XYZ file of C-alpha atoms in Angstrom:
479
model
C 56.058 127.017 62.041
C 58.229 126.512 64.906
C 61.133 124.346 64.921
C 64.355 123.539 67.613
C 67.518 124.742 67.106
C 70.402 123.648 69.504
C 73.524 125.677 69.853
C 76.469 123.464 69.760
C 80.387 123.664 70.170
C 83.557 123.570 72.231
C 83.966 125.507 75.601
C 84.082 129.199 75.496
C 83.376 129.851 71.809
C 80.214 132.141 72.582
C 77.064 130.011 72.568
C 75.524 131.183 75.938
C 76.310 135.006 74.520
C 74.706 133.832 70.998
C 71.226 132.058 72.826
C 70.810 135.253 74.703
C 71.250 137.324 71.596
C 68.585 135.092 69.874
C 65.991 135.135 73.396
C 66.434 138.759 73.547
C 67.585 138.403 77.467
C 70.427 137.581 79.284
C 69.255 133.897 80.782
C 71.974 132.155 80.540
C 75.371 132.915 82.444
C 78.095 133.933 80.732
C 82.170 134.213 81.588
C 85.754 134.338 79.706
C 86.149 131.128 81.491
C 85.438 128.055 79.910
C 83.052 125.238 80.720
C 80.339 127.719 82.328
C 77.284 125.847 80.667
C 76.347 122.647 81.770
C 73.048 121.685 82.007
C 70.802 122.442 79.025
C 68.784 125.581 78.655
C 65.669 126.513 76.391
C 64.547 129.484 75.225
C 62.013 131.434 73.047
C 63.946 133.288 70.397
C 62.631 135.528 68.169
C 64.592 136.219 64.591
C 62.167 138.419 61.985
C 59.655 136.764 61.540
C 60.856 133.500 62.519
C 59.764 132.094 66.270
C 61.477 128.764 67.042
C 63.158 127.345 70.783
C 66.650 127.203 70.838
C 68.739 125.173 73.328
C 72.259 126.028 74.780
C 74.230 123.231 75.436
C 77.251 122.405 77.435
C 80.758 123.158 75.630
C 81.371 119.610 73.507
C 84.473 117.776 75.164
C 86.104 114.499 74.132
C 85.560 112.779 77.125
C 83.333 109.749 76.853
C 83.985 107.975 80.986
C 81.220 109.210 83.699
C 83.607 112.260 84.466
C 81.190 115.697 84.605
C 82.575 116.419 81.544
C 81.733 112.789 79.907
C 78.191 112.911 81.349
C 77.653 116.794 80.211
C 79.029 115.632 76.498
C 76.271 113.207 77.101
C 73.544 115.691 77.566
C 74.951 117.791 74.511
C 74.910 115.016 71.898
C 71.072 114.144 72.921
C 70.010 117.470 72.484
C 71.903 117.296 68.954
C 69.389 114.204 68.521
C 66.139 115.824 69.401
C 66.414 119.485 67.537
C 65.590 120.342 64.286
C 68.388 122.540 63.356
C 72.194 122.399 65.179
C 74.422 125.824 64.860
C 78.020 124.438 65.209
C 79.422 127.547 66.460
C 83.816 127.588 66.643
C 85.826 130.676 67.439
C 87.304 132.493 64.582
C 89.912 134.530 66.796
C 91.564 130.773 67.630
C 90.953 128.976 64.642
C 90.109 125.734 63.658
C 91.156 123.048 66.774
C 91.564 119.334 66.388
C 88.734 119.105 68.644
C 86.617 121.223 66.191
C 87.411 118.363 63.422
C 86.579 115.533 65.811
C 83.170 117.191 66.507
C 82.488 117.871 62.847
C 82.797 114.755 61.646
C 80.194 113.480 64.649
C 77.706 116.425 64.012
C 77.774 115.883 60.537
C 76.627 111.982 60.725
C 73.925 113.018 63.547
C 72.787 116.549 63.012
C 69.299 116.726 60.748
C 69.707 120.104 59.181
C 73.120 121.640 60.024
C 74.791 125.387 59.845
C 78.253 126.144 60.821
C 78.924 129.689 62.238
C 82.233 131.606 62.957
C 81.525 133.777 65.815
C 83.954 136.417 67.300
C 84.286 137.607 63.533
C 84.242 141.575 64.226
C 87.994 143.007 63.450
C 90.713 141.406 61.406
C 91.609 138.769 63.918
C 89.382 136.608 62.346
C 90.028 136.424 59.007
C 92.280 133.681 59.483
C 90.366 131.361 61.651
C 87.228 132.146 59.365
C 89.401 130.839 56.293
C 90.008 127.514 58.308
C 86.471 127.098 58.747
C 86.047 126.454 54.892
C 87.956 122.956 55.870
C 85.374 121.153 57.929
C 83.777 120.799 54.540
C 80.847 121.730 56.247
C 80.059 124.271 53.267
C 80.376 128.132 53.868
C 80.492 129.313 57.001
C 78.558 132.168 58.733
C 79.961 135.394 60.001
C 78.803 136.072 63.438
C 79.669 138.189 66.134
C 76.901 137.121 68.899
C 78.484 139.943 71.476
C 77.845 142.867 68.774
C 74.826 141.335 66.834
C 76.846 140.938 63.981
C 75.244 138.096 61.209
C 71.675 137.891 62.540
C 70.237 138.959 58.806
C 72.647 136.579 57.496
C 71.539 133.614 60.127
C 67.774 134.219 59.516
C 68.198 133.411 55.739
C 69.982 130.584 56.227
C 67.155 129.492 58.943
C 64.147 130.567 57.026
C 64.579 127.602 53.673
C 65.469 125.190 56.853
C 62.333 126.110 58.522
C 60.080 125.042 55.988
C 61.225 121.600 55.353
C 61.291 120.663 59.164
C 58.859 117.604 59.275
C 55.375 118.821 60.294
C 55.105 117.193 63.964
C 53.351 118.213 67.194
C 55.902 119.997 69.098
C 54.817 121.687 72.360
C 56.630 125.114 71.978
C 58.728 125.882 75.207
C 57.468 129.206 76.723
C 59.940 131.838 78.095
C 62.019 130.752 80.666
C 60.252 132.884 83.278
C 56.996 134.663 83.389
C 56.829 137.714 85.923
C 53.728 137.687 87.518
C 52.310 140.908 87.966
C 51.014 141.520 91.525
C 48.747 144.154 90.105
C 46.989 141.975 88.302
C 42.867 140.523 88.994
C 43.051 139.391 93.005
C 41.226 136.100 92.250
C 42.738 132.914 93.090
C 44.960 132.063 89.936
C 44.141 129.291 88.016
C 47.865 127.915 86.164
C 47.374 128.118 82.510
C 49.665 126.732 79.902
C 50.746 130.588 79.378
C 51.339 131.043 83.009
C 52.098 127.719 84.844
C 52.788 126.972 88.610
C 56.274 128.632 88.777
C 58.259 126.240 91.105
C 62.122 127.243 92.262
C 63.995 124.178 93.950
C 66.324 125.632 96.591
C 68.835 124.727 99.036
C 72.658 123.895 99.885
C 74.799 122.558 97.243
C 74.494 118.456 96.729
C 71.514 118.741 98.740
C 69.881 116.592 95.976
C 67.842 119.592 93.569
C 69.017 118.402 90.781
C 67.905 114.375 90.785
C 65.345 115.839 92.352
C 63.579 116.999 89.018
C 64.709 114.503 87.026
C 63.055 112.216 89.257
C 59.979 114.468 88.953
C 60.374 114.642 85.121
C 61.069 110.844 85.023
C 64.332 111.673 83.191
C 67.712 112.221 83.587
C 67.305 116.423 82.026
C 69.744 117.461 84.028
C 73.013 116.874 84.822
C 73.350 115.437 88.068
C 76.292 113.711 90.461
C 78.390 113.279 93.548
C 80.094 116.602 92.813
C 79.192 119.590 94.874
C 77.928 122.616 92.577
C 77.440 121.167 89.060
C 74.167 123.118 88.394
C 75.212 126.767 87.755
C 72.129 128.055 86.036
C 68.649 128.559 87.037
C 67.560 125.891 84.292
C 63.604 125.854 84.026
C 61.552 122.490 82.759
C 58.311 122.278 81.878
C 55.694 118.819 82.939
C 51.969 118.143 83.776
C 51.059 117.421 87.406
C 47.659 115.658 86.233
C 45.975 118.813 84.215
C 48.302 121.234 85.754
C 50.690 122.900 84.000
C 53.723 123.204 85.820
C 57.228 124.968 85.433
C 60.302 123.983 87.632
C 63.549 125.990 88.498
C 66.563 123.850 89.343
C 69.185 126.553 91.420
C 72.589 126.611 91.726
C 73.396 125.906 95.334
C 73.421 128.283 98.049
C 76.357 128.363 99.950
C 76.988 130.978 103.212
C 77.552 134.629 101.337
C 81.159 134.526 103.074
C 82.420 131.557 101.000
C 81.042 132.644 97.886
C 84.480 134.270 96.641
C 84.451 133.834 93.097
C 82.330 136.005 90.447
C 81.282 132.823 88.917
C 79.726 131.357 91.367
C 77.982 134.703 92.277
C 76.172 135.050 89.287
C 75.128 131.330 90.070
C 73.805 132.461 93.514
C 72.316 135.527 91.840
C 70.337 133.699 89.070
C 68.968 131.377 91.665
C 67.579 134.735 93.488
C 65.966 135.556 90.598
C 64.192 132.318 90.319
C 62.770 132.797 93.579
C 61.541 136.181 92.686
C 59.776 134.846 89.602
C 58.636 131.378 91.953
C 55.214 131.050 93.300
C 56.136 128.146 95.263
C 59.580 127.508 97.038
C 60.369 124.217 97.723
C 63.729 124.464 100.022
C 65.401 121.225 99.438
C 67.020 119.816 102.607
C 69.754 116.849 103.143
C 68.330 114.494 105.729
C 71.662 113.797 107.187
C 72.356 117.810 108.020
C 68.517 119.543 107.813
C 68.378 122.893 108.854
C 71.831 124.123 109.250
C 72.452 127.724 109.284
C 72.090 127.689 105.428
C 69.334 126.210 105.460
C 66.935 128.510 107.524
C 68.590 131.954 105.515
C 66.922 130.333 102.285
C 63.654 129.620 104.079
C 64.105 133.109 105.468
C 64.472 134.805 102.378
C 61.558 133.120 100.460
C 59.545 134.411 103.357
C 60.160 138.151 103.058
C 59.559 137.616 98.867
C 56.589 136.643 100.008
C 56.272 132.969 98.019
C 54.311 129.857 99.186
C 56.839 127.254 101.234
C 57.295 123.601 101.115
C 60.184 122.150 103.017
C 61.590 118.707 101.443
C 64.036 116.361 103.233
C 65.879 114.558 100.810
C 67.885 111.051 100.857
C 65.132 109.222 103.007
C 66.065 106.274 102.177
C 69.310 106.462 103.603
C 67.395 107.497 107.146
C 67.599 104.184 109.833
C 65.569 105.450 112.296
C 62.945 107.384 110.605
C 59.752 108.105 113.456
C 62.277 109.639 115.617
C 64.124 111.674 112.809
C 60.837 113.090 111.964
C 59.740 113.874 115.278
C 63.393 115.860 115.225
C 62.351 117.604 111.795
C 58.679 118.957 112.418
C 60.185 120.159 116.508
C 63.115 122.033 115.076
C 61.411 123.191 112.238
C 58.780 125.076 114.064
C 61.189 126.260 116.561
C 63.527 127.532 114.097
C 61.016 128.600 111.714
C 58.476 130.648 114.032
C 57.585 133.023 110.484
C 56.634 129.890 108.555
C 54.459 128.058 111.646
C 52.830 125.156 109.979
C 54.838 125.058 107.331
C 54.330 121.608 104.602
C 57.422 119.214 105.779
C 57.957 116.128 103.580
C 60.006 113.632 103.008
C 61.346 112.507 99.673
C 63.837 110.306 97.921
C 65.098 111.605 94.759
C 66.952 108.442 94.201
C 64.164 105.970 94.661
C 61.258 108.457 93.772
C 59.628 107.642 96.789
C 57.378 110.613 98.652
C 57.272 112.410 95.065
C 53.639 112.122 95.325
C 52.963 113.646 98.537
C 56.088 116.255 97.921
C 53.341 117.265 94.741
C 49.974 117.329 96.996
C 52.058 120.074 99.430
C 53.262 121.923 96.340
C 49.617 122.297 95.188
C 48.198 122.866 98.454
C 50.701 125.797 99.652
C 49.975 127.650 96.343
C 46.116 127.239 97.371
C 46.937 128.625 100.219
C 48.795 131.597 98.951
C 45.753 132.721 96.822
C 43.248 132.165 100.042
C 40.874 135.362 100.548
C 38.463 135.502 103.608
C 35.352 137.540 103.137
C 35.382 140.533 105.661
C 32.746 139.665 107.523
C 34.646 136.407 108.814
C 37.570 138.478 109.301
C 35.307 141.089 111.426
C 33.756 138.701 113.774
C 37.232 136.771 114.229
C 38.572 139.815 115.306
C 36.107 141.038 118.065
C 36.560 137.252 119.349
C 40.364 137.917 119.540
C 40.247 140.901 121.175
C 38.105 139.644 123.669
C 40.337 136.761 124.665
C 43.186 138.863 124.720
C 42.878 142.687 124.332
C 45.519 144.820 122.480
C 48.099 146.703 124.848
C 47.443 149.968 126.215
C 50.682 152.300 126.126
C 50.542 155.732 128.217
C 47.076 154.436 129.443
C 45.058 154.441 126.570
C 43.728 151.031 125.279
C 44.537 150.854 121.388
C 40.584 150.142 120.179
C 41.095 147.951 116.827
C 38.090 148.833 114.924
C 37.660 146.758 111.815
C 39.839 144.574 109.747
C 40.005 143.305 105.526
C 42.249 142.229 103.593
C 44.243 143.579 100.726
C 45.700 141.390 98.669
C 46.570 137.468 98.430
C 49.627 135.739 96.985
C 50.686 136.335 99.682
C 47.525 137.371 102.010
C 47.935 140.556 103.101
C 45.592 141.733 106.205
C 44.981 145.648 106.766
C 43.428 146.441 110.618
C 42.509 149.787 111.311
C 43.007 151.323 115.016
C 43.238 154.030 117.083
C 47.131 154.195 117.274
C 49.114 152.010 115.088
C 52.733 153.243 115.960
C 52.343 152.092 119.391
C 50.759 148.523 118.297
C 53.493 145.946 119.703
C 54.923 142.952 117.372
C 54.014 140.073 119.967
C 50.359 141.360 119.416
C 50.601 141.737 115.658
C 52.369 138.293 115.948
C 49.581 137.005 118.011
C 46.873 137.993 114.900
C 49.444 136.780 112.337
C 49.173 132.924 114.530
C 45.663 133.790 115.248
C 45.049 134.052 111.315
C 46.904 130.644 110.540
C 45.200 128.823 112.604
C 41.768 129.481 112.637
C 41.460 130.223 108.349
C 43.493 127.228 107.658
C 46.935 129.127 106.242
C 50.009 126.997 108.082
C 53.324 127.915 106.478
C 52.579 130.884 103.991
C 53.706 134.199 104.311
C 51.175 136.879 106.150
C 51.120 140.490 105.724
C 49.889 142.623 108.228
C 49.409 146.464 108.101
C 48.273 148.301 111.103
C 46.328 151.992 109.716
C 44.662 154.891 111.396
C 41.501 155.972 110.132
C 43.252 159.246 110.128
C 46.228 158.319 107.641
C 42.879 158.786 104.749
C 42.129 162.269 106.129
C 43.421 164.457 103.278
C 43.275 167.690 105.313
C 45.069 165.843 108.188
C 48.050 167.931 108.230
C 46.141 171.626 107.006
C 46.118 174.237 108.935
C 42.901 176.258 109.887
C 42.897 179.224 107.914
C 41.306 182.440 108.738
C 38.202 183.221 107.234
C 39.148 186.503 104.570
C 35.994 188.519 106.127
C 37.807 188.393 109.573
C 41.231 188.914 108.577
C 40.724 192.986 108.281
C 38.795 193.358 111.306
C 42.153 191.508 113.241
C 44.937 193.685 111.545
């Protein structure tokens, strides 16, 4: 059966290195600095035979005010409530802290089922500490070493009695914490399963609002949110239903300007929010209605253009807007002047505060990923394109007319067009632009990403490049 265990402990004793032991990937970040975790991450881990979802938390502090560190203690000591199964994990190379006591005595009054584990045991360092460990009186505790795999056989016989006395409930097993979608795959429009959801990555500057965002969307406070700038550090993934749609969101780090982003911790943050973008089918770039589209701004939308992913632009804090016609006038003008690669692109308004515009923020999320898996039958595509060349024909370099012959397209998500013609080297971008704006328009795709090859008949002659060979009868009558 499956069951929840959380990972729990002070800052820096290795429980983001242990939950990406147990997942078998490297999700969650991990540094020799302290405090790294924040927000809480699930997983699918996989021990023998054992399947179960285990949750990193943030590192327990003994703050209890609304400081980050009270509100992420907050977030620790719920997910203590809700699993099955907590791992109280303290570092053998320091030893037992007072800190370690304090949270003890509280995990051993809320905890269900709980195991304590001594991790950073390999060497003789940590004999010591793993002696002090018998004092918590939390029984014997287990020797782990998460960085070398040390103590997994050990851990999955402590797990596997706990298992089966976990009350039999319903629980809806969290899946991995991305699913690569293979581009290879069956062209038909895909239908989001519960095995493959609609993969959504929230984007944008930092305090832009991603965070409340989801919560809002989730209608609870899952993740850590507040006036600080750059509190979410991992790509953190939650699961909901949008009606009968299974869906799976992404809260990112912010994105700051590469230039500013000096320290290695905060690059892994920016680097784990790529990924999620990679793994997104829909981008929703998250914008602050009091600064939209600075510079920042449009290099996110940029770059989950060229991945290729569905679009939505959000402008958040609406409520805070006084003049709100004329702002969005302002929005939907400089958005399609600064944005000529994502013409027609979904722009709505939200507030993640309030929860107002959620609703219509959902309809564009749906419809962009329709969008994205649009195919047009070749025949459409055919007569559209005689009617465009006829109202403007392609250019003619050295003299000679390029004659575009026939046209179908290759793939969606995102729709990729392939035109054959007589010489596609010398094809210009304003014309290839003018099919790409020709294609949004008249099939109905504003804002997704189009592909669009240009191919000569001749690139599928096999014998293109050959030489003409003599015939071998001739050869001796020539010598």
């Amino acid at each position: 059966m499956s069951f929840t265990l959380a990972i729990v402990g002070r800052p820096n004793v290795g429980k983001s290195t242990l939950f990406n032991r147990l997942v078998g990937k490297r999700l969650a970040l991990v540094d020799d600095r302290p405090g790294v975790t924040r927000d809480l991450r699930e997983g699918e881990a996989r021990l023998g035979d054992l399947r179960f979802t285990v949750i990193d938390t943030a590192g327990l502090e003994e703050a209890t005010d609304e400081s980050l560190q009270g509100r992420m203690r907050r977030l620790t000591e719920r997910a203590v409530d809700m699993a099955d199964i907590c791992l109280f994990v303290v570092d053998a190379r320091t030893g037992i802290t007072p800190t370690d006591e304090v949270f003890a005595e509280i995990l051993r009054k809320r905890a269900r089922h709980l195991i304590l584990a001594a991790n950073k045991c390999e060497g003789r360092a940590a004999e010591g500490g793993l002696l002090e460990a018998y004092g918590l009186g939390l029984g014997e505790p287990l020797r782990l070493s998460a960085e070398h795999g040390e103590g997994m056989p050990e851990l999955y016989s402590m797990l596997q009695p706990l298992a089966d006395v976990v009350t039999e409930v319903d629980r809806a097993a969290a899946p991995d914490t991305e699913v690569d979608l293979d581009e290879d795959e069956t062209d038909a429009p895909r239908v989001p399963t519960r095995e493959k959801p609609l993969q959504i990555a929230v984007v944008g500057r930092p305090n832009a609002g991603k965070s409340t965002l989801v919560n809002a969307l989730l209608g609870e406070d899952r993740l850590l949110t507040g006036p600080e700038a750059g509190i979410t550090r991992d790509a953190i993934s939650v699961s909901l239903d949008w009606g009968e749609m299974p869906v799976r969101i992404f809260d990112t780090a912010g994105m700051r300007k590469r230039a500013k982003v000096t320290e290695k911790l905060e690059k892994l943050s920016v680097s784990d929010g790529l990924r999620a973008v990679k793994f997104a089918e829909v981008v929703v770039v998250l914008l602050d209605a009091a600064i939209p589209f600075e510079q920042q701004d449009l290099r996110i939308a940029a770059l989950a253009e060229r991945e290729g992913r569905a679009v939505v632009i959000a402008v958040n804090k609406w409520d805070a807007e006084p003049d709100k016609n004329a702002k969005i006038r302002e929005l939907r003008e400089a958005c399609e002047r600064l944005l000529p690669q994502l013409r027609g692109v979904p722009l709505v308004t939200v507030s993640a505060k309030t929860g107002k515009g959620l609703d219509r923020l959902c309809d564009a999320v749906v419809s962009a990923h329709d969008v994205w898996n649009r195919r047009v039958s070749t025949s459409r595509l055919n007569q559209w394109l005689t009617g465009m060349v006829e109202a403007h024909p392609p250019p003619a370099p050295g003299g000679r007319r390029i004659k575009l012959r026939y046209m179908t397209q290759a793939k969606t998500r995102p729709p990729g067009f392939v035109v054959m013609c007589s010489n596609p080297k010398e094809m210009s971008e304003s014309y290839e632009r003018y099919l790409i704006n020709g294609l949004r328009q008249d099939f109905d795709m504003p804002g997704t990403p189009i592909r669009l090859w240009m191919r000569s008949q001749a690139d599928q002659n096999p014998y293109k490049d050959r030489k003409k060979s003599t015939p071998s009868r001739l050869r001796k009558h020539l010598k």
